[in-house]
Short mmCIF file of C-alpha atoms and ligand atoms in Angstrom, two decimals:
data_model
loop_
_atom_site.label_atom_id
_atom_site.label_comp_id
_atom_site.label_asym_id
_atom_site.label_seq_id
_atom_site.Cartn_x
_atom_site.Cartn_y
_atom_site.Cartn_z
CA MET A 1 3.41 15.70 -84.88
CA LYS A 2 5.77 17.50 -82.48
CA ARG A 3 5.89 15.87 -79.04
CA ILE A 4 6.25 18.14 -76.02
CA ALA A 5 6.76 16.99 -72.44
CA VAL A 6 5.80 19.41 -69.67
CA ILE A 7 7.44 18.66 -66.32
CA GLY A 8 5.58 20.33 -63.45
CA PRO A 9 1.84 20.65 -64.07
CA GLY A 10 1.21 23.46 -61.58
CA ALA A 11 -0.01 27.00 -62.24
CA ILE A 12 2.32 27.76 -65.16
CA GLY A 13 2.83 24.20 -66.43
CA GLY A 14 -0.91 23.48 -66.26
CA THR A 15 -1.76 26.63 -68.23
CA VAL A 16 0.79 25.81 -70.89
CA ILE A 17 -0.43 22.19 -71.02
CA VAL A 18 -4.06 23.20 -71.61
CA ARG A 19 -3.17 25.76 -74.26
CA LEU A 20 -0.69 23.57 -76.17
CA ALA A 21 -3.15 20.65 -76.03
CA GLN A 22 -5.63 22.71 -78.12
CA VAL A 23 -3.15 22.67 -81.08
CA LYS A 24 -3.74 19.64 -83.36
CA GLU A 25 -0.14 19.46 -84.59
CA LEU A 26 1.26 19.09 -81.06
CA GLY A 27 1.25 16.03 -78.79
CA VAL A 28 1.51 16.94 -75.10
CA VAL A 29 2.66 14.55 -72.41
CA VAL A 30 2.60 15.61 -68.77
CA CYS A 31 5.30 14.60 -66.28
CA ALA A 32 3.78 14.87 -62.81
CA ARG A 33 4.26 13.65 -59.28
CA SER A 34 0.71 12.32 -59.13
CA ALA A 35 -2.11 11.55 -61.57
CA ILE A 36 -4.26 14.45 -62.81
CA PRO A 37 -7.35 13.19 -64.70
CA GLN A 38 -8.31 16.52 -66.27
CA PHE A 39 -7.01 20.08 -66.63
CA ILE A 40 -9.47 22.99 -66.52
CA LEU A 41 -8.23 26.51 -67.22
CA ASP A 42 -10.40 29.54 -66.58
CA ALA A 43 -8.71 32.15 -68.75
CA PRO A 44 -9.65 35.71 -69.70
CA GLU A 45 -11.00 34.40 -73.04
CA GLY A 46 -13.08 31.61 -71.44
CA ARG A 47 -12.85 28.06 -70.12
CA MET A 48 -10.54 25.50 -71.79
CA THR A 49 -10.01 21.86 -70.86
CA ALA A 50 -7.52 19.13 -71.70
CA THR A 51 -7.01 15.45 -70.88
CA PRO A 52 -3.42 14.77 -71.97
CA GLU A 53 -1.39 11.68 -71.19
CA VAL A 54 0.01 12.00 -67.64
CA LEU A 55 3.11 10.08 -66.52
CA THR A 56 3.87 9.88 -62.82
CA ALA A 57 7.35 8.34 -62.77
CA PRO A 58 10.45 8.77 -64.94
CA GLY A 59 11.51 5.70 -66.96
CA GLY A 60 9.14 2.97 -68.16
CA GLU A 61 6.92 4.18 -71.01
CA VAL A 62 8.66 7.60 -71.27
CA ARG A 63 10.04 8.25 -74.79
CA PRO A 64 12.20 11.06 -76.24
CA VAL A 65 10.38 14.25 -77.27
CA GLN A 66 11.29 17.29 -79.39
CA TRP A 67 10.77 19.71 -76.51
CA ILE A 68 10.90 19.43 -72.73
CA LEU A 69 9.29 22.34 -70.89
CA VAL A 70 10.14 22.56 -67.18
CA ALA A 71 7.72 24.55 -65.02
CA THR A 72 8.52 23.31 -61.52
CA LYS A 73 9.56 25.69 -58.78
CA THR A 74 13.32 26.30 -58.90
CA TYR A 75 13.95 24.35 -55.68
CA ASP A 76 12.48 21.22 -57.38
CA VAL A 77 14.94 21.23 -60.29
CA PRO A 78 17.15 18.31 -59.13
CA ALA A 79 14.07 16.04 -58.87
CA ALA A 80 12.62 17.35 -62.16
CA ALA A 81 15.90 16.53 -63.90
CA ALA A 82 15.33 12.83 -63.18
CA TRP A 83 12.88 12.89 -66.14
CA PHE A 84 15.49 14.07 -68.64
CA ALA A 85 17.30 10.77 -69.37
CA SER A 86 14.29 9.05 -70.94
CA LEU A 87 12.78 12.19 -72.55
CA THR A 88 15.97 13.33 -74.27
CA GLY A 89 17.12 12.42 -77.77
CA PRO A 90 19.92 14.06 -79.80
CA GLU A 91 17.63 16.91 -80.96
CA THR A 92 15.63 17.49 -77.78
CA ARG A 93 15.59 21.06 -76.52
CA LEU A 94 14.78 22.17 -72.99
CA ALA A 95 12.75 25.31 -72.24
CA VAL A 96 12.94 26.60 -68.66
CA LEU A 97 9.77 28.42 -67.59
CA GLN A 98 10.84 29.68 -64.19
CA ASN A 99 11.59 32.85 -62.29
CA GLY A 100 15.05 34.21 -61.58
CA VAL A 101 18.03 35.09 -63.76
CA GLU A 102 19.97 31.80 -63.58
CA HIS A 103 18.00 29.51 -65.91
CA LEU A 104 21.10 28.20 -67.68
CA GLU A 105 23.24 27.85 -64.55
CA ARG A 106 20.44 25.95 -62.79
CA PHE A 107 20.14 23.33 -65.53
CA ALA A 108 23.78 23.16 -66.69
CA PRO A 109 24.52 20.14 -64.44
CA TYR A 110 21.69 18.18 -66.10
CA PHE A 111 21.35 19.22 -69.77
CA PRO A 112 23.59 20.53 -72.61
CA VAL A 113 23.47 24.33 -72.22
CA SER A 114 23.54 24.87 -76.01
CA ARG A 115 20.05 23.31 -76.22
CA ILE A 116 18.46 25.19 -73.29
CA VAL A 117 16.00 28.02 -73.96
CA PRO A 118 15.48 30.29 -70.94
CA VAL A 119 11.98 31.76 -70.69
CA VAL A 120 10.81 34.78 -68.71
CA VAL A 121 7.27 34.07 -67.54
CA ASP A 122 4.77 36.88 -67.12
CA LEU A 123 1.62 34.81 -66.74
CA PRO A 124 -0.44 35.39 -63.61
CA VAL A 125 -2.04 32.05 -62.78
CA GLU A 126 -3.27 30.49 -59.57
CA ARG A 127 -3.67 26.75 -59.08
CA GLU A 128 -6.87 26.27 -57.12
CA ALA A 129 -6.52 22.45 -56.98
CA PRO A 130 -4.51 19.92 -59.00
CA GLY A 131 -5.36 20.63 -62.66
CA ILE A 132 -7.71 23.52 -61.80
CA LEU A 133 -6.22 26.83 -62.91
CA ARG A 134 -7.26 30.45 -62.95
CA GLN A 135 -5.42 32.83 -65.25
CA ARG A 136 -6.06 36.44 -64.20
CA ARG A 137 -5.00 38.27 -67.39
CA ALA A 138 -3.32 37.70 -70.77
CA GLY A 139 0.18 36.29 -70.42
CA ILE A 140 3.50 36.92 -72.11
CA LEU A 141 6.51 34.64 -72.38
CA THR A 142 9.86 36.15 -73.39
CA VAL A 143 12.70 34.20 -75.03
CA PRO A 144 16.05 35.19 -76.55
CA ALA A 145 15.78 36.28 -80.20
CA ASN A 146 17.73 33.33 -81.65
CA PRO A 147 16.80 30.22 -83.68
CA ASP A 148 15.87 28.06 -80.65
CA GLY A 149 13.88 30.93 -79.13
CA GLU A 150 12.06 31.26 -82.46
CA GLU A 151 11.26 27.51 -82.55
CA PHE A 152 9.91 27.71 -79.02
CA ALA A 153 7.82 30.76 -79.88
CA ARG A 154 6.26 28.95 -82.87
CA LEU A 155 4.88 26.23 -80.56
CA PHE A 156 2.65 28.94 -79.07
CA ASP A 157 1.44 30.44 -82.37
CA ASP A 158 -2.16 29.27 -81.88
CA THR A 159 -2.35 29.17 -78.10
CA GLY A 160 -3.37 32.71 -77.13
CA ILE A 161 -0.06 33.26 -75.33
CA GLU A 162 2.17 35.92 -76.81
CA VAL A 163 5.86 35.03 -77.02
CA VAL A 164 8.22 38.00 -77.24
CA ARG A 165 11.61 37.47 -78.92
CA ALA A 166 14.00 39.72 -76.96
CA ALA A 167 17.20 40.95 -78.62
CA ASP A 168 18.41 41.98 -75.14
CA PHE A 169 17.30 38.98 -73.10
CA GLN A 170 19.56 39.82 -70.15
CA THR A 171 17.59 43.02 -69.60
CA ALA A 172 14.28 41.12 -69.85
CA LEU A 173 15.47 38.71 -67.12
CA TRP A 174 16.49 41.48 -64.74
CA ARG A 175 13.36 43.54 -65.38
CA LYS A 176 11.32 40.56 -64.20
CA LEU A 177 13.62 40.03 -61.21
CA ALA A 178 13.09 43.69 -60.25
CA VAL A 179 9.37 42.94 -59.97
CA ASN A 180 9.85 39.63 -58.20
CA CYS A 181 12.34 40.81 -55.59
CA ALA A 182 9.76 43.32 -54.29
CA GLY A 183 7.24 40.54 -53.63
CA ALA A 184 9.31 39.41 -50.63
CA VAL A 185 7.72 42.15 -48.52
CA SER A 186 4.26 40.63 -48.87
CA ALA A 187 5.61 37.15 -48.14
CA LEU A 188 7.27 38.46 -44.98
CA VAL A 189 4.32 40.36 -43.52
CA LEU A 190 1.72 37.94 -44.96
CA LYS A 191 -0.26 40.76 -46.57
CA PRO A 192 -1.23 41.01 -50.26
CA ALA A 193 -0.11 43.69 -52.73
CA ALA A 194 -2.13 46.49 -51.06
CA VAL A 195 0.50 46.65 -48.29
CA THR A 196 2.73 48.61 -50.72
CA HIS A 197 0.39 51.62 -50.27
CA ARG A 198 2.00 52.16 -46.85
CA PRO A 199 4.78 54.76 -47.31
CA ASP A 200 7.16 52.87 -44.98
CA ILE A 201 6.67 49.61 -46.90
CA ALA A 202 7.03 51.49 -50.20
CA ASP A 203 10.47 52.65 -49.04
CA ILE A 204 11.52 49.07 -48.35
CA VAL A 205 10.31 48.04 -51.83
CA ARG A 206 12.35 50.89 -53.31
CA GLY A 207 15.42 49.64 -51.42
CA LEU A 208 14.99 46.07 -52.69
CA VAL A 209 14.52 47.16 -56.29
CA ARG A 210 17.31 49.77 -56.23
CA GLU A 211 19.77 47.04 -55.22
CA CYS A 212 18.41 44.73 -57.93
CA VAL A 213 18.89 47.46 -60.54
CA ALA A 214 22.48 48.09 -59.42
CA VAL A 215 23.42 44.39 -59.54
CA GLY A 216 21.52 43.88 -62.81
CA ARG A 217 23.51 46.69 -64.42
CA ALA A 218 26.75 45.08 -63.24
CA GLU A 219 25.51 41.86 -64.89
CA GLY A 220 24.94 43.69 -68.19
CA ALA A 221 21.24 44.56 -68.01
CA ALA A 222 20.18 47.95 -69.36
CA LEU A 223 18.06 49.14 -66.45
CA ASP A 224 17.55 52.79 -65.63
CA ASP A 225 16.47 54.30 -62.32
CA SER A 226 12.84 54.63 -63.47
CA VAL A 227 12.45 50.86 -62.89
CA VAL A 228 12.23 51.51 -59.13
CA GLU A 229 9.07 53.65 -59.23
CA ALA A 230 7.64 51.53 -62.07
CA VAL A 231 7.81 48.37 -59.94
CA LEU A 232 6.22 50.13 -56.98
CA GLU A 233 3.42 51.42 -59.23
CA ARG A 234 2.84 47.94 -60.61
CA TYR A 235 2.26 46.54 -57.09
CA ARG A 236 0.08 49.49 -56.12
CA LYS A 237 -2.07 49.11 -59.24
CA SER A 238 -2.47 45.33 -58.98
CA ALA A 239 -5.61 43.91 -57.35
CA PRO A 240 -5.30 44.77 -53.64
CA ASP A 241 -5.86 41.11 -52.72
CA SER A 242 -3.35 39.68 -55.21
CA VAL A 243 -0.93 37.24 -53.63
CA ASN A 244 2.45 36.69 -55.27
CA SER A 245 3.82 33.14 -55.50
CA LEU A 246 6.42 33.60 -52.73
CA HIS A 247 3.62 34.73 -50.42
CA ALA A 248 1.36 31.88 -51.64
CA ASP A 249 4.10 29.33 -50.95
CA ARG A 250 4.64 30.66 -47.44
CA ILE A 251 0.90 30.54 -46.65
CA ALA A 252 0.74 26.96 -47.95
CA GLY A 253 3.78 25.93 -45.90
CA ARG A 254 5.74 25.06 -49.07
CA PRO A 255 9.40 25.95 -49.59
CA MET A 256 9.89 29.44 -51.05
CA GLU A 257 12.02 30.62 -54.00
CA ILE A 258 13.89 33.01 -51.70
CA ASP A 259 17.29 32.43 -53.22
CA THR A 260 15.92 32.69 -56.78
CA ARG A 261 14.19 36.02 -56.14
CA ASN A 262 16.31 37.81 -53.50
CA GLY A 263 19.30 35.64 -52.54
CA VAL A 264 20.60 35.90 -56.10
CA ILE A 265 20.82 39.70 -55.76
CA VAL A 266 22.93 39.29 -52.62
CA ARG A 267 25.16 36.59 -54.18
CA LEU A 268 25.77 38.42 -57.47
CA GLY A 269 26.05 41.75 -55.67
CA SER A 270 28.84 40.34 -53.55
CA LYS A 271 30.61 39.09 -56.72
CA HIS A 272 30.61 42.69 -58.04
CA GLY A 273 31.40 44.36 -54.70
CA ILE A 274 27.89 45.89 -54.54
CA SER A 275 26.34 46.14 -51.12
CA THR A 276 22.77 44.75 -50.88
CA PRO A 277 21.71 45.18 -47.22
CA VAL A 278 17.96 45.35 -47.86
CA ASN A 279 17.85 42.10 -49.82
CA GLN A 280 20.24 40.50 -47.35
CA MET A 281 17.93 41.40 -44.48
CA ILE A 282 14.80 40.17 -46.22
CA VAL A 283 16.47 36.86 -47.12
CA ALA A 284 17.50 36.32 -43.50
CA LEU A 285 14.04 37.22 -42.18
CA LEU A 286 12.21 35.00 -44.68
CA GLU A 287 14.56 32.09 -44.08
CA ALA A 288 14.09 32.43 -40.32
CA ALA A 289 10.31 32.71 -40.74
CA ALA A 290 10.24 29.57 -42.89
CA LYS A 291 12.00 27.39 -40.30
N1 NAP B 1 2.20 31.16 -60.88
C1 NAP B 1 2.53 32.28 -61.46
O1 NAP B 1 1.67 33.16 -61.65
C2 NAP B 1 3.93 32.51 -61.94
C3 NAP B 1 4.17 33.65 -62.72
C4 NAP B 1 5.44 33.87 -63.22
C5 NAP B 1 6.46 32.96 -62.94
N2 NAP B 1 6.21 31.87 -62.16
C6 NAP B 1 7.34 30.94 -61.95
O2 NAP B 1 7.09 29.76 -62.68
C7 NAP B 1 7.66 28.62 -62.01
C8 NAP B 1 6.55 27.62 -61.74
O3 NAP B 1 5.65 28.22 -60.80
P1 NAP B 1 4.17 27.72 -60.53
O4 NAP B 1 3.47 28.84 -59.87
O5 NAP B 1 3.60 27.09 -61.73
O6 NAP B 1 4.48 26.57 -59.44
P2 NAP B 1 3.46 25.47 -58.85
O7 NAP B 1 2.04 25.87 -59.09
O8 NAP B 1 3.91 25.19 -57.46
O9 NAP B 1 3.73 24.20 -59.77
C9 NAP B 1 4.90 23.46 -59.74
C10 NAP B 1 4.56 22.07 -60.22
O10 NAP B 1 5.76 21.31 -60.31
C11 NAP B 1 5.44 19.99 -59.88
N3 NAP B 1 6.66 19.24 -59.58
C12 NAP B 1 7.56 19.45 -58.59
N4 NAP B 1 8.53 18.52 -58.66
C13 NAP B 1 8.23 17.72 -59.71
C14 NAP B 1 8.85 16.56 -60.29
N5 NAP B 1 9.97 16.05 -59.78
N6 NAP B 1 8.26 15.99 -61.35
C15 NAP B 1 7.12 16.48 -61.88
N7 NAP B 1 6.48 17.56 -61.38
C16 NAP B 1 7.04 18.17 -60.30
C17 NAP B 1 4.53 20.24 -58.70
O11 NAP B 1 3.89 19.04 -58.37
P3 NAP B 1 2.72 18.91 -57.25
O12 NAP B 1 1.47 19.12 -58.06
O13 NAP B 1 2.89 17.54 -56.75
O14 NAP B 1 2.98 19.98 -56.24
C18 NAP B 1 3.62 21.30 -59.29
O15 NAP B 1 2.59 20.71 -60.06
C19 NAP B 1 8.31 29.18 -60.74
O16 NAP B 1 9.67 29.44 -60.94
C20 NAP B 1 7.54 30.49 -60.52
O17 NAP B 1 8.28 31.42 -59.76
C21 NAP B 1 4.98 31.62 -61.67
#
């Protein structure tokens, strides 16, 4: 039996936990900050439940596993890494299910980079309470098309989650960032996706995404200009009341992944001499609003 530890049983981690727990050949252990007696996932194909083993502190009874999946928010990575010492054996691989384009850089201080699998997550899930999850539509995970990516993908063979093996993973990362960077507008004005129907807000979204595309290209992503209107259309077509996770974090008074979703465009833009005033402004405004 393959043993998998999932660190961070929130919206994404919880969904993955429930789905992997349905597979007989896999043993799932949950690494959490507090006990969760049961997981209930309301998914497009129906309700699924799981009652996996839940550990609430690193050390003690924690044993090495074949796979560690991290699904915390990016700002919680240093604390999440405290689990690695007891979960890691010589063969253990780490899959990073987080937003942004810096999966490897974020974990390089804590884990051998050659055994890290970065994962682009397109899985719209809300956590209604600890262990109570609502998945709005079918999800897709994207991994690099290499042997470790393939091994990761096989874990999900019977879970109802599609895993795409991307030959050009860099482009997949930046395509997702182009969507995520636009979500900052909703987080700033505290209005769901429908706000993008305003022409003035649509122009700001275009500005954010245009800068992301320019920096992404400098980083080697194959993004064309059509991405800008495609992202805007995606927000306009999503449920008018849909709340992105940056917005949800701000409403809940949690820290926000501002640097992961917008700050990174400013930082990498500056490395390439690309000006990113719209992202720079939104980062400053969100950081000031969060204080
Ligand atoms: N939700 C989505 O629809 C979605 C879609 C695409 C990508 N993403 C990305 O996926 C990542 C995860 O997002 P999410 O929405 O699943 O976040 P989330 O619902 O806030 O869940 C994060 C989980 O990590 C746990 N955690 C934090 N520090 C921990 C530690 N030291 N040890 C163990 N657990 C720890 C939290 O514990 P508590 O329960 O104590 O808070 C929480 O259960 C983010 O990078 C996000 O941007 C999310």
